Amino acid sequence: MPEWLSNAVFYQIYPQSFKDSNEDGIGDINGIIEKLDYINSLGCNALWINPCFESPFKDGGYDVKDYKKVDPRYGSNTDLYRLFGEAHNRGIHVLLDLVPGHTSEEHPWFKESRKAQKNKYTNRYIWTDSCFHGADHMPFVAGESQRDGCYILNFFKCQPALNYGFLHPTEKWQLPMDHPDCIATREALKDVMRFWLDHGCDGFRVDMAHSLVKGDDENKSGTVSIWREVREMLDKDYPEAVIISEWSNPPQAVAAGFHSDFCLHMEGNGYSTLFRDYQNHTETDRKAGGIDRSFFKKDGHGDITRFLADYLPWYEKVNGKGYMSLTTGNHDTERMSYTLSQDELKIAYAFILTMPGVPFLYYGDEIGLKYQELANKEGGYNRTGSRTPMQWTEEKNKGFSDGCEDTLYLPVDLSPDAPTVEKQAKTQGSLLNTVKDLITLRHEKKDLQADGSFEVVYAEKEKFPFIYKRGNLIIAVNPSEEQAGIPNDVKNRKILYAIGKTEIYHHEGKMPPQSFLILE
Ligand code: GLC
Ligand code: CA
């Protein structure tokens, strides 16, 4: 396990929306370099940059056309190499986004694969043997190629699935995983990884990491074996490199060799009950104030045991072998600020930043950047509203770009209470300063870092507070607007850090409304 991970706090950057350095309205690599000092000042010591490779952008860059080339709208490979160096000078590690399951339909491999004549790339993607026969239980496209056959999709129509073979082929056209052409796909994947690692990148966030082997992949054992092979390569040749998966099944992902796996928002799972439990509400419901059962909503309809029911068994299985990553959000989820107020966000982030594993902060979440209701941009659909430009200052385009307003990748928030770094940096107790304080504390206290022990002290169905132990520290979380009692064995400890008014704790030994305490 690379040691740097044990104290990593990640910052996720959606490159097109972070900082535009050349006035074309689109964020770029040089813009990221300009803001490394800012990232450093937050206390974040690692970055994940969403795909910045050549792409037709039908899915925000997750449709890669050339894995080894930075898309010109972001700059050049040389700029990215410079970013690695500048980040390293500041003690910041950089993960790129690896998309192993599919390419863009415009990738040269696919252009070859769709040809009628057999060639080196014929089996690089998964094709049936007739355009009139699709595939069971797999999305496919027919009638689009000179080649007679349907090709399998991994996500959108523009994203044909790469062929890693089938664990148990059931049709003639399904190749076994050890077929030379499927092994060639694996080797191509490793070659891409080596390319960036050799140029100074520190690893990858891996997109849809669970999706490689199709058909009946018992307990994902086929897919797991591919990643084990990748991990062996890393351990041997790049022992400091890290891979973090989008899998959302930490025990499986860690068994596959990932250093950490994201706990992600999937409808109804434990993580989704924390911050965004309005999913079953219709839009009208929500606007009419339907009950939001998120644990971090102050109304107090939440229930931490729903989160723990998933999290604790996972923690038991991965502890000592790998990590889990809790995130404030990402480019696929509505920002928490959609439903949580700045006060609610402070407590939610305090929880994320004091849990074990490797936390991630999505750009803009540190100021509570708002989710905007916007039309689809580059395949974002309802995700588009979480991908708007970072808001730095009160100046033109909120300091994101000096270009014309109508060239901006997406609009900035022009409402009078729009959050900006400039405003919040000056305000004591702002969300931004709270995030900074929490990260500083995490760096100071080993107990709070990835490997610090974790134990639940008090968690009752539909009750507050939630109390857990990290090493010798006790952490108590009361997101509700009611006071809450504290068990006797936790009382009378010294407060190391607090959100909310602490008099009630000192005088009555209770948790104040909307509060968070770290006790020594
Ligand atoms: C992942 C990405 C998402 C993308 C999809 C297809 O879920 O996070 O943005 O659309 O994979 O690559
Ligand atoms: Ca630009």
mmCIF file of C-alpha atoms in Angstrom, residues 64-437:
data_model
loop_
_atom_site.group_PDB
_atom_site.id
_atom_site.type_symbol
_atom_site.label_atom_id
_atom_site.label_comp_id
_atom_site.label_asym_id
_atom_site.label_seq_id
_atom_site.Cartn_x
_atom_site.Cartn_y
_atom_site.Cartn_z
ATOM 1 C CA VAL A 64 -12.158 8.609 -25.320
ATOM 2 C CA LYS A 65 -10.808 8.906 -28.831
ATOM 3 C CA ASP A 66 -7.106 8.840 -27.957
ATOM 4 C CA TYR A 67 -6.030 7.590 -24.534
ATOM 5 C CA LYS A 68 -2.572 9.050 -24.878
ATOM 6 C CA LYS A 69 -3.398 12.565 -25.992
ATOM 7 C CA VAL A 70 -4.713 15.524 -24.026
ATOM 8 C CA ASP A 71 -7.674 17.054 -25.827
ATOM 9 C CA PRO A 72 -6.525 20.299 -27.478
ATOM 10 C CA ARG A 73 -9.250 22.247 -25.695
ATOM 11 C CA TYR A 74 -7.380 21.539 -22.436
ATOM 12 C CA GLY A 75 -3.878 22.155 -23.775
ATOM 13 C CA SER A 76 -1.167 19.655 -24.674
ATOM 14 C CA ASN A 77 0.516 16.598 -23.207
ATOM 15 C CA THR A 78 3.426 18.852 -22.305
ATOM 16 C CA ASP A 79 1.071 20.985 -20.199
ATOM 17 C CA LEU A 80 -0.130 17.885 -18.392
ATOM 18 C CA TYR A 81 3.439 16.707 -17.734
ATOM 19 C CA ARG A 82 4.158 20.157 -16.343
ATOM 20 C CA LEU A 83 1.089 19.846 -14.113
ATOM 21 C CA PHE A 84 2.454 16.577 -12.678
ATOM 22 C CA GLY A 85 5.740 18.320 -11.878
ATOM 23 C CA GLU A 86 4.152 21.439 -10.386
ATOM 24 C CA ALA A 87 1.797 19.330 -8.289
ATOM 25 C CA HIS A 88 4.649 17.165 -7.031
ATOM 26 C CA ASN A 89 6.608 20.282 -6.062
ATOM 27 C CA ARG A 90 3.736 21.056 -3.713
ATOM 28 C CA GLY A 91 3.409 17.522 -2.346
ATOM 29 C CA ILE A 92 0.276 16.873 -4.405
ATOM 30 C CA HIS A 93 -0.267 13.507 -6.126
ATOM 31 C CA VAL A 94 -2.270 13.377 -9.356
ATOM 32 C CA LEU A 95 -4.657 10.664 -10.529
ATOM 33 C CA LEU A 96 -5.985 10.678 -14.064
ATOM 34 C CA ASP A 97 -9.272 9.094 -15.071
ATOM 35 C CA LEU A 98 -8.922 5.724 -16.780
ATOM 36 C CA VAL A 99 -11.845 4.526 -18.875
ATOM 37 C CA PRO A 100 -11.125 0.811 -19.428
ATOM 38 C CA GLY A 101 -14.566 -0.513 -20.369
ATOM 39 C CA HIS A 102 -15.265 1.385 -23.580
ATOM 40 C CA THR A 103 -13.941 3.949 -26.012
ATOM 41 C CA SER A 104 -15.597 6.530 -28.183
ATOM 42 C CA GLU A 105 -17.114 5.194 -31.386
ATOM 43 C CA GLU A 106 -14.573 7.537 -33.040
ATOM 44 C CA HIS A 107 -11.558 5.743 -31.580
ATOM 45 C CA PRO A 108 -9.291 4.420 -34.377
ATOM 46 C CA TRP A 109 -9.587 0.899 -32.885
ATOM 47 C CA PHE A 110 -13.335 1.010 -33.342
ATOM 48 C CA LYS A 111 -13.070 2.423 -36.841
ATOM 49 C CA GLU A 112 -10.996 -0.644 -37.729
ATOM 50 C CA SER A 113 -13.202 -3.020 -35.791
ATOM 51 C CA ARG A 114 -16.322 -2.026 -37.698
ATOM 52 C CA LYS A 115 -14.759 -2.850 -41.076
ATOM 53 C CA ALA A 116 -15.963 -5.961 -42.923
ATOM 54 C CA GLN A 117 -12.406 -7.152 -43.577
ATOM 55 C CA LYS A 118 -10.767 -8.938 -40.683
ATOM 56 C CA ASN A 119 -7.934 -6.968 -39.075
ATOM 57 C CA LYS A 120 -5.977 -6.545 -35.861
ATOM 58 C CA TYR A 121 -8.905 -4.810 -34.153
ATOM 59 C CA THR A 122 -11.752 -7.035 -35.317
ATOM 60 C CA ASN A 123 -12.104 -8.518 -31.824
ATOM 61 C CA ARG A 124 -11.097 -5.431 -29.841
ATOM 62 C CA TYR A 125 -14.833 -4.823 -29.270
ATOM 63 C CA ILE A 126 -17.647 -7.292 -28.687
ATOM 64 C CA TRP A 127 -19.591 -8.110 -31.836
ATOM 65 C CA THR A 128 -22.299 -10.690 -32.487
ATOM 66 C CA ASP A 129 -22.046 -12.654 -35.740
ATOM 67 C CA SER A 130 -25.090 -11.207 -37.473
ATOM 68 C CA CYS A 131 -26.631 -7.780 -37.624
ATOM 69 C CA PHE A 132 -29.996 -9.504 -37.139
ATOM 70 C CA HIS A 133 -28.942 -11.237 -33.925
ATOM 71 C CA GLY A 134 -28.336 -9.050 -30.940
ATOM 72 C CA ALA A 135 -27.116 -10.089 -27.527
ATOM 73 C CA ASP A 136 -29.219 -11.198 -24.569
ATOM 74 C CA HIS A 137 -29.200 -8.856 -21.585
ATOM 75 C CA MET A 138 -26.718 -6.491 -23.192
ATOM 76 C CA PRO A 139 -27.437 -3.240 -25.003
ATOM 77 C CA PHE A 140 -26.270 -3.310 -28.619
ATOM 78 C CA VAL A 141 -26.333 -1.403 -31.889
ATOM 79 C CA ALA A 142 -27.196 -2.977 -35.257
ATOM 80 C CA GLY A 143 -27.069 -1.702 -38.811
ATOM 81 C CA GLU A 144 -24.400 0.941 -38.407
ATOM 82 C CA SER A 145 -21.395 -0.772 -39.933
ATOM 83 C CA GLN A 146 -20.083 -2.409 -43.039
ATOM 84 C CA ARG A 147 -19.311 -5.400 -40.811
ATOM 85 C CA ASP A 148 -22.199 -7.837 -40.380
ATOM 86 C CA GLY A 149 -22.898 -7.945 -36.664
ATOM 87 C CA CYS A 150 -24.168 -5.972 -33.695
ATOM 88 C CA TYR A 151 -21.774 -4.345 -31.293
ATOM 89 C CA ILE A 152 -22.271 -4.272 -27.522
ATOM 90 C CA LEU A 153 -22.460 -0.969 -25.672
ATOM 91 C CA ASN A 154 -21.035 -0.238 -22.263
ATOM 92 C CA PHE A 155 -22.936 2.972 -21.566
ATOM 93 C CA PHE A 156 -24.259 5.455 -24.132
ATOM 94 C CA LYS A 157 -24.606 4.636 -27.834
ATOM 95 C CA CYS A 158 -21.296 6.396 -28.467
ATOM 96 C CA GLN A 159 -19.433 3.997 -26.124
ATOM 97 C CA PRO A 160 -18.861 0.504 -27.593
ATOM 98 C CA ALA A 161 -17.637 -2.043 -25.039
ATOM 99 C CA LEU A 162 -14.042 -3.207 -25.251
ATOM 100 C CA ASN A 163 -13.607 -6.957 -25.432
ATOM 101 C CA TYR A 164 -12.002 -8.583 -22.401
ATOM 102 C CA GLY A 165 -13.727 -11.857 -23.223
ATOM 103 C CA PHE A 166 -16.325 -13.941 -21.415
ATOM 104 C CA LEU A 167 -15.743 -16.061 -18.337
ATOM 105 C CA HIS A 168 -18.262 -18.595 -19.640
ATOM 106 C CA PRO A 169 -18.878 -18.059 -23.353
ATOM 107 C CA THR A 170 -22.313 -19.297 -24.388
ATOM 108 C CA GLU A 171 -22.353 -18.177 -28.038
ATOM 109 C CA LYS A 172 -19.916 -18.701 -30.870
ATOM 110 C CA TRP A 173 -19.131 -15.003 -31.058
ATOM 111 C CA GLN A 174 -18.265 -14.778 -27.362
ATOM 112 C CA LEU A 175 -14.521 -15.224 -26.923
ATOM 113 C CA PRO A 176 -12.983 -16.764 -23.814
ATOM 114 C CA MET A 177 -10.961 -14.447 -21.604
ATOM 115 C CA ASP A 178 -7.690 -16.135 -22.580
ATOM 116 C CA HIS A 179 -8.261 -15.641 -26.316
ATOM 117 C CA PRO A 180 -5.204 -13.810 -27.718
ATOM 118 C CA ASP A 181 -7.361 -10.909 -28.894
ATOM 119 C CA CYS A 182 -8.856 -10.446 -25.407
ATOM 120 C CA ILE A 183 -5.416 -10.591 -23.900
ATOM 121 C CA ALA A 184 -4.418 -7.936 -26.432
ATOM 122 C CA THR A 185 -7.156 -5.684 -25.017
ATOM 123 C CA ARG A 186 -5.726 -6.157 -21.524
ATOM 124 C CA GLU A 187 -2.258 -5.390 -22.752
ATOM 125 C CA ALA A 188 -3.538 -2.249 -24.464
ATOM 126 C CA LEU A 189 -5.056 -1.139 -21.164
ATOM 127 C CA LYS A 190 -1.794 -1.709 -19.304
ATOM 128 C CA ASP A 191 0.087 0.091 -22.043
ATOM 129 C CA VAL A 192 -2.082 3.196 -21.556
ATOM 130 C CA MET A 193 -1.481 3.066 -17.809
ATOM 131 C CA ARG A 194 2.267 2.708 -18.281
ATOM 132 C CA PHE A 195 2.303 5.628 -20.685
ATOM 133 C CA TRP A 196 0.918 8.097 -18.124
ATOM 134 C CA LEU A 197 2.750 6.610 -15.151
ATOM 135 C CA ASP A 198 6.018 6.921 -17.052
ATOM 136 C CA HIS A 199 5.222 10.597 -17.597
ATOM 137 C CA GLY A 200 4.735 11.260 -13.911
ATOM 138 C CA CYS A 201 1.110 10.583 -13.077
ATOM 139 C CA ASP A 202 0.502 8.854 -9.735
ATOM 140 C CA GLY A 203 -2.310 6.520 -10.681
ATOM 141 C CA PHE A 204 -5.905 6.425 -11.794
ATOM 142 C CA ARG A 205 -9.481 6.738 -10.777
ATOM 143 C CA VAL A 206 -10.969 3.884 -12.770
ATOM 144 C CA ASP A 207 -14.276 4.403 -14.488
ATOM 145 C CA MET A 208 -16.870 1.579 -14.284
ATOM 146 C CA ALA A 209 -14.119 -0.739 -13.088
ATOM 147 C CA HIS A 210 -16.599 -3.588 -12.543
ATOM 148 C CA SER A 211 -17.723 -3.604 -16.164
ATOM 149 C CA LEU A 212 -14.960 -5.431 -18.044
ATOM 150 C CA VAL A 213 -16.103 -9.040 -18.397
ATOM 151 C CA LYS A 214 -19.566 -9.544 -19.859
ATOM 152 C CA GLY A 215 -22.154 -12.278 -19.470
ATOM 153 C CA ASP A 216 -22.114 -14.530 -16.438
ATOM 154 C CA ASP A 217 -19.096 -13.212 -14.540
ATOM 155 C CA GLU A 218 -19.644 -15.107 -11.265
ATOM 156 C CA ASN A 219 -19.045 -12.735 -8.389
ATOM 157 C CA LYS A 220 -17.092 -10.668 -10.893
ATOM 158 C CA SER A 221 -14.289 -13.221 -10.725
ATOM 159 C CA GLY A 222 -13.292 -12.679 -14.366
ATOM 160 C CA THR A 223 -13.136 -8.906 -13.984
ATOM 161 C CA VAL A 224 -11.352 -9.299 -10.649
ATOM 162 C CA SER A 225 -8.637 -11.446 -12.250
ATOM 163 C CA ILE A 226 -7.900 -8.736 -14.829
ATOM 164 C CA TRP A 227 -7.452 -6.091 -12.159
ATOM 165 C CA ARG A 228 -5.286 -8.419 -10.067
ATOM 166 C CA GLU A 229 -2.970 -8.637 -13.034
ATOM 167 C CA VAL A 230 -2.925 -4.843 -13.320
ATOM 168 C CA ARG A 231 -2.185 -4.529 -9.623
ATOM 169 C CA GLU A 232 0.706 -6.961 -9.952
ATOM 170 C CA MET A 233 2.143 -4.760 -12.666
ATOM 171 C CA LEU A 234 1.839 -1.724 -10.394
ATOM 172 C CA ASP A 235 3.322 -3.433 -7.361
ATOM 173 C CA LYS A 236 6.256 -4.533 -9.440
ATOM 174 C CA ASP A 237 6.983 -1.496 -11.589
ATOM 175 C CA TYR A 238 5.105 1.412 -9.981
ATOM 176 C CA PRO A 239 4.835 0.628 -6.272
ATOM 177 C CA GLU A 240 3.803 4.202 -5.420
ATOM 178 C CA ALA A 241 0.945 4.253 -7.926
ATOM 179 C CA VAL A 242 -2.643 4.088 -6.763
ATOM 180 C CA ILE A 243 -5.853 2.852 -8.399
ATOM 181 C CA ILE A 244 -9.243 3.845 -7.022
ATOM 182 C CA SER A 245 -12.345 2.277 -8.474
ATOM 183 C CA GLU A 246 -15.799 3.315 -9.394
ATOM 184 C CA TRP A 247 -17.283 -0.042 -8.390
ATOM 185 C CA SER A 248 -19.377 0.693 -5.298
ATOM 186 C CA ASN A 249 -18.718 -2.722 -3.850
ATOM 187 C CA PRO A 250 -15.618 -2.142 -1.727
ATOM 188 C CA PRO A 251 -15.018 -5.783 -0.716
ATOM 189 C CA GLN A 252 -15.048 -6.877 -4.360
ATOM 190 C CA ALA A 253 -13.001 -3.911 -5.560
ATOM 191 C CA VAL A 254 -10.375 -4.297 -2.853
ATOM 192 C CA ALA A 255 -10.145 -8.033 -3.576
ATOM 193 C CA ALA A 256 -9.540 -7.021 -7.197
ATOM 194 C CA GLY A 257 -6.512 -5.000 -6.105
ATOM 195 C CA PHE A 258 -7.933 -1.489 -5.921
ATOM 196 C CA HIS A 259 -6.412 0.568 -3.154
ATOM 197 C CA SER A 260 -9.767 2.193 -2.474
ATOM 198 C CA ASP A 261 -13.318 2.053 -3.787
ATOM 199 C CA PHE A 262 -15.916 4.807 -3.782
ATOM 200 C CA CYS A 263 -19.061 4.408 -1.736
ATOM 201 C CA LEU A 264 -21.381 5.928 -4.274
ATOM 202 C CA HIS A 265 -24.884 7.095 -4.488
ATOM 203 C CA MET A 266 -26.923 4.218 -5.887
ATOM 204 C CA GLU A 267 -30.617 4.374 -5.237
ATOM 205 C CA GLY A 268 -31.516 3.094 -1.817
ATOM 206 C CA ASN A 269 -28.007 2.057 -0.684
ATOM 207 C CA GLY A 270 -26.491 3.121 2.602
ATOM 208 C CA TYR A 271 -24.470 6.008 1.259
ATOM 209 C CA SER A 272 -27.482 7.523 -0.496
ATOM 210 C CA THR A 273 -29.398 7.768 2.790
ATOM 211 C CA LEU A 274 -26.865 10.231 4.177
ATOM 212 C CA PHE A 275 -27.189 13.287 1.991
ATOM 213 C CA ARG A 276 -29.644 12.721 -0.840
ATOM 214 C CA ASP A 277 -32.555 10.721 0.374
ATOM 215 C CA TYR A 278 -35.203 12.458 -1.660
ATOM 216 C CA GLN A 279 -34.735 10.144 -4.608
ATOM 217 C CA ASN A 280 -38.126 8.531 -4.364
ATOM 218 C CA HIS A 281 -39.824 11.884 -4.325
ATOM 219 C CA THR A 282 -41.228 13.309 -7.482
ATOM 220 C CA GLU A 283 -40.107 16.816 -8.401
ATOM 221 C CA THR A 284 -43.503 18.158 -7.314
ATOM 222 C CA ASP A 285 -43.237 16.343 -3.983
ATOM 223 C CA ARG A 286 -39.889 17.810 -3.379
ATOM 224 C CA LYS A 287 -40.923 21.336 -4.220
ATOM 225 C CA ALA A 288 -43.966 20.924 -1.955
ATOM 226 C CA GLY A 289 -41.585 20.071 0.854
ATOM 227 C CA GLY A 290 -41.970 16.276 0.795
ATOM 228 C CA ILE A 291 -40.134 14.476 3.565
ATOM 229 C CA ASP A 292 -36.403 14.338 2.990
ATOM 230 C CA ARG A 293 -34.975 11.458 5.007
ATOM 231 C CA SER A 294 -31.324 12.338 4.518
ATOM 232 C CA PHE A 295 -29.433 11.930 7.773
ATOM 233 C CA PHE A 296 -27.784 15.337 7.391
ATOM 234 C CA LYS A 297 -31.035 17.247 6.877
ATOM 235 C CA LYS A 298 -31.829 19.237 9.996
ATOM 236 C CA ASP A 299 -35.498 18.173 10.030
ATOM 237 C CA GLY A 300 -34.367 14.992 11.738
ATOM 238 C CA HIS A 301 -36.106 12.339 9.624
ATOM 239 C CA GLY A 302 -32.838 10.532 8.973
ATOM 240 C CA ASP A 303 -31.572 7.255 10.319
ATOM 241 C CA ILE A 304 -27.825 6.560 10.512
ATOM 242 C CA THR A 305 -28.384 2.818 10.919
ATOM 243 C CA ARG A 306 -29.417 2.617 7.271
ATOM 244 C CA PHE A 307 -25.958 3.828 6.292
ATOM 245 C CA LEU A 308 -24.194 1.608 8.806
ATOM 246 C CA ALA A 309 -26.056 -1.485 7.631
ATOM 247 C CA ASP A 310 -24.030 -1.280 4.390
ATOM 248 C CA TYR A 311 -20.926 0.426 5.648
ATOM 249 C CA LEU A 312 -19.989 -1.703 8.663
ATOM 250 C CA PRO A 313 -19.885 -5.094 6.907
ATOM 251 C CA TRP A 314 -17.879 -3.448 4.119
ATOM 252 C CA TYR A 315 -15.502 -1.881 6.602
ATOM 253 C CA GLU A 316 -14.938 -5.210 8.307
ATOM 254 C CA LYS A 317 -14.109 -6.871 5.017
ATOM 255 C CA VAL A 318 -11.737 -4.235 3.614
ATOM 256 C CA ASN A 319 -10.067 -3.004 6.784
ATOM 257 C CA GLY A 320 -6.345 -3.702 6.643
ATOM 258 C CA LYS A 321 -6.480 -4.541 2.934
ATOM 259 C CA GLY A 322 -7.774 -1.405 1.287
ATOM 260 C CA TYR A 323 -9.882 1.679 1.830
ATOM 261 C CA MET A 324 -13.276 3.124 1.137
ATOM 262 C CA SER A 325 -13.738 6.624 -0.202
ATOM 263 C CA LEU A 326 -16.554 8.857 0.929
ATOM 264 C CA THR A 327 -17.124 11.868 -1.284
ATOM 265 C CA THR A 328 -18.874 15.195 -0.945
ATOM 266 C CA GLY A 329 -20.170 14.597 -4.457
ATOM 267 C CA ASN A 330 -18.954 14.067 -7.972
ATOM 268 C CA HIS A 331 -19.744 14.945 -11.569
ATOM 269 C CA ASP A 332 -22.549 12.341 -11.694
ATOM 270 C CA THR A 333 -24.557 13.327 -8.618
ATOM 271 C CA GLU A 334 -26.585 16.359 -7.678
ATOM 272 C CA ARG A 335 -24.467 18.553 -5.486
ATOM 273 C CA MET A 336 -25.411 18.194 -1.836
ATOM 274 C CA SER A 337 -26.144 21.912 -1.805
ATOM 275 C CA TYR A 338 -29.230 21.135 -3.901
ATOM 276 C CA THR A 339 -31.060 20.239 -0.695
ATOM 277 C CA LEU A 340 -28.688 20.951 2.181
ATOM 278 C CA SER A 341 -28.043 24.419 3.590
ATOM 279 C CA GLN A 342 -24.525 25.693 4.284
ATOM 280 C CA ASP A 343 -24.954 24.789 7.966
ATOM 281 C CA GLU A 344 -26.076 21.292 7.084
ATOM 282 C CA LEU A 345 -23.161 20.946 4.668
ATOM 283 C CA LYS A 346 -20.632 21.828 7.360
ATOM 284 C CA ILE A 347 -21.745 18.908 9.496
ATOM 285 C CA ALA A 348 -21.973 16.544 6.525
ATOM 286 C CA TYR A 349 -18.418 17.393 5.408
ATOM 287 C CA ALA A 350 -17.126 17.164 8.988
ATOM 288 C CA PHE A 351 -18.411 13.591 9.037
ATOM 289 C CA ILE A 352 -16.829 12.753 5.668
ATOM 290 C CA LEU A 353 -13.493 14.260 6.685
ATOM 291 C CA THR A 354 -13.319 12.374 9.986
ATOM 292 C CA MET A 355 -14.241 8.911 8.723
ATOM 293 C CA PRO A 356 -11.633 6.260 7.908
ATOM 294 C CA GLY A 357 -10.423 5.696 4.355
ATOM 295 C CA VAL A 358 -9.626 8.259 1.706
ATOM 296 C CA PRO A 359 -12.009 11.234 1.454
ATOM 297 C CA PHE A 360 -12.770 13.157 -1.732
ATOM 298 C CA LEU A 361 -13.886 16.746 -2.079
ATOM 299 C CA TYR A 362 -15.575 17.628 -5.384
ATOM 300 C CA TYR A 363 -14.426 21.024 -6.706
ATOM 301 C CA GLY A 364 -16.771 23.790 -5.600
ATOM 302 C CA ASP A 365 -18.311 21.753 -2.793
ATOM 303 C CA GLU A 366 -15.961 23.539 -0.393
ATOM 304 C CA ILE A 367 -17.932 26.748 -1.002
ATOM 305 C CA GLY A 368 -21.299 25.058 -1.488
ATOM 306 C CA LEU A 369 -21.431 25.749 -5.217
ATOM 307 C CA LYS A 370 -25.042 25.302 -6.216
ATOM 308 C CA TYR A 371 -26.618 22.681 -8.400
ATOM 309 C CA GLN A 372 -28.165 24.523 -11.343
ATOM 310 C CA GLU A 373 -31.132 23.286 -13.347
ATOM 311 C CA LEU A 374 -29.613 23.339 -16.836
ATOM 312 C CA ALA A 375 -30.202 21.792 -20.229
ATOM 313 C CA ASN A 376 -28.066 18.814 -21.222
ATOM 314 C CA LYS A 377 -24.473 19.628 -22.144
ATOM 315 C CA GLU A 378 -22.167 17.016 -23.681
ATOM 316 C CA GLY A 379 -24.147 14.064 -22.380
ATOM 317 C CA GLY A 380 -24.455 15.416 -18.863
ATOM 318 C CA TYR A 381 -28.290 15.481 -18.813
ATOM 319 C CA ASN A 382 -29.368 15.950 -15.181
ATOM 320 C CA ARG A 383 -25.686 15.765 -14.193
ATOM 321 C CA THR A 384 -24.976 18.985 -16.084
ATOM 322 C CA GLY A 385 -26.064 21.140 -13.132
ATOM 323 C CA SER A 386 -23.229 19.718 -10.997
ATOM 324 C CA ARG A 387 -20.612 20.585 -13.603
ATOM 325 C CA THR A 388 -20.777 24.390 -13.707
ATOM 326 C CA PRO A 389 -17.710 26.666 -13.483
ATOM 327 C CA MET A 390 -15.840 27.112 -10.236
ATOM 328 C CA GLN A 391 -16.535 30.515 -8.696
ATOM 329 C CA TRP A 392 -13.373 32.209 -7.598
ATOM 330 C CA THR A 393 -14.047 35.932 -7.274
ATOM 331 C CA GLU A 394 -16.757 38.577 -7.489
ATOM 332 C CA GLU A 395 -15.350 39.757 -10.826
ATOM 333 C CA LYS A 396 -16.278 38.910 -14.393
ATOM 334 C CA ASN A 397 -17.523 35.319 -14.819
ATOM 335 C CA LYS A 398 -16.775 34.829 -11.118
ATOM 336 C CA GLY A 399 -13.095 34.714 -11.976
ATOM 337 C CA PHE A 400 -13.489 31.461 -13.922
ATOM 338 C CA SER A 401 -12.661 32.974 -17.300
ATOM 339 C CA ASP A 402 -11.728 36.316 -18.827
ATOM 340 C CA GLY A 403 -13.536 35.293 -22.009
ATOM 341 C CA CYS A 404 -16.982 36.444 -23.147
ATOM 342 C CA GLU A 405 -19.867 35.323 -21.029
ATOM 343 C CA ASP A 406 -21.523 33.537 -23.948
ATOM 344 C CA THR A 407 -18.488 31.340 -24.578
ATOM 345 C CA LEU A 408 -18.471 29.844 -21.078
ATOM 346 C CA TYR A 409 -18.628 26.056 -20.962
ATOM 347 C CA LEU A 410 -21.627 26.383 -18.662
ATOM 348 C CA PRO A 411 -23.070 29.486 -16.998
ATOM 349 C CA VAL A 412 -21.835 30.692 -13.631
ATOM 350 C CA ASP A 413 -24.330 31.290 -10.847
ATOM 351 C CA LEU A 414 -25.358 34.951 -11.041
ATOM 352 C CA SER A 415 -27.709 35.004 -8.064
ATOM 353 C CA PRO A 416 -26.859 37.562 -5.370
ATOM 354 C CA ASP A 417 -25.975 34.878 -2.811
ATOM 355 C CA ALA A 418 -23.786 32.892 -5.218
ATOM 356 C CA PRO A 419 -20.848 31.516 -3.229
ATOM 357 C CA THR A 420 -17.302 32.439 -4.211
ATOM 358 C CA VAL A 421 -13.891 31.592 -2.805
ATOM 359 C CA GLU A 422 -13.129 35.293 -2.428
ATOM 360 C CA LYS A 423 -16.184 35.974 -0.257
ATOM 361 C CA GLN A 424 -15.858 32.882 1.888
ATOM 362 C CA ALA A 425 -12.123 33.190 2.452
ATOM 363 C CA LYS A 426 -12.845 36.500 4.226
ATOM 364 C CA THR A 427 -15.711 35.166 6.323
ATOM 365 C CA GLN A 428 -14.977 33.547 9.633
ATOM 366 C CA GLY A 429 -16.822 30.266 10.043
ATOM 367 C CA SER A 430 -17.664 30.051 6.333
ATOM 368 C CA LEU A 431 -18.035 26.646 4.728
ATOM 369 C CA LEU A 432 -14.660 27.108 3.033
ATOM 370 C CA ASN A 433 -12.881 27.912 6.286
ATOM 371 C CA THR A 434 -14.640 25.023 8.027
ATOM 372 C CA VAL A 435 -13.379 22.633 5.357
ATOM 373 C CA LYS A 436 -9.842 24.009 5.733
ATOM 374 C CA ASP A 437 -9.925 23.628 9.521
#
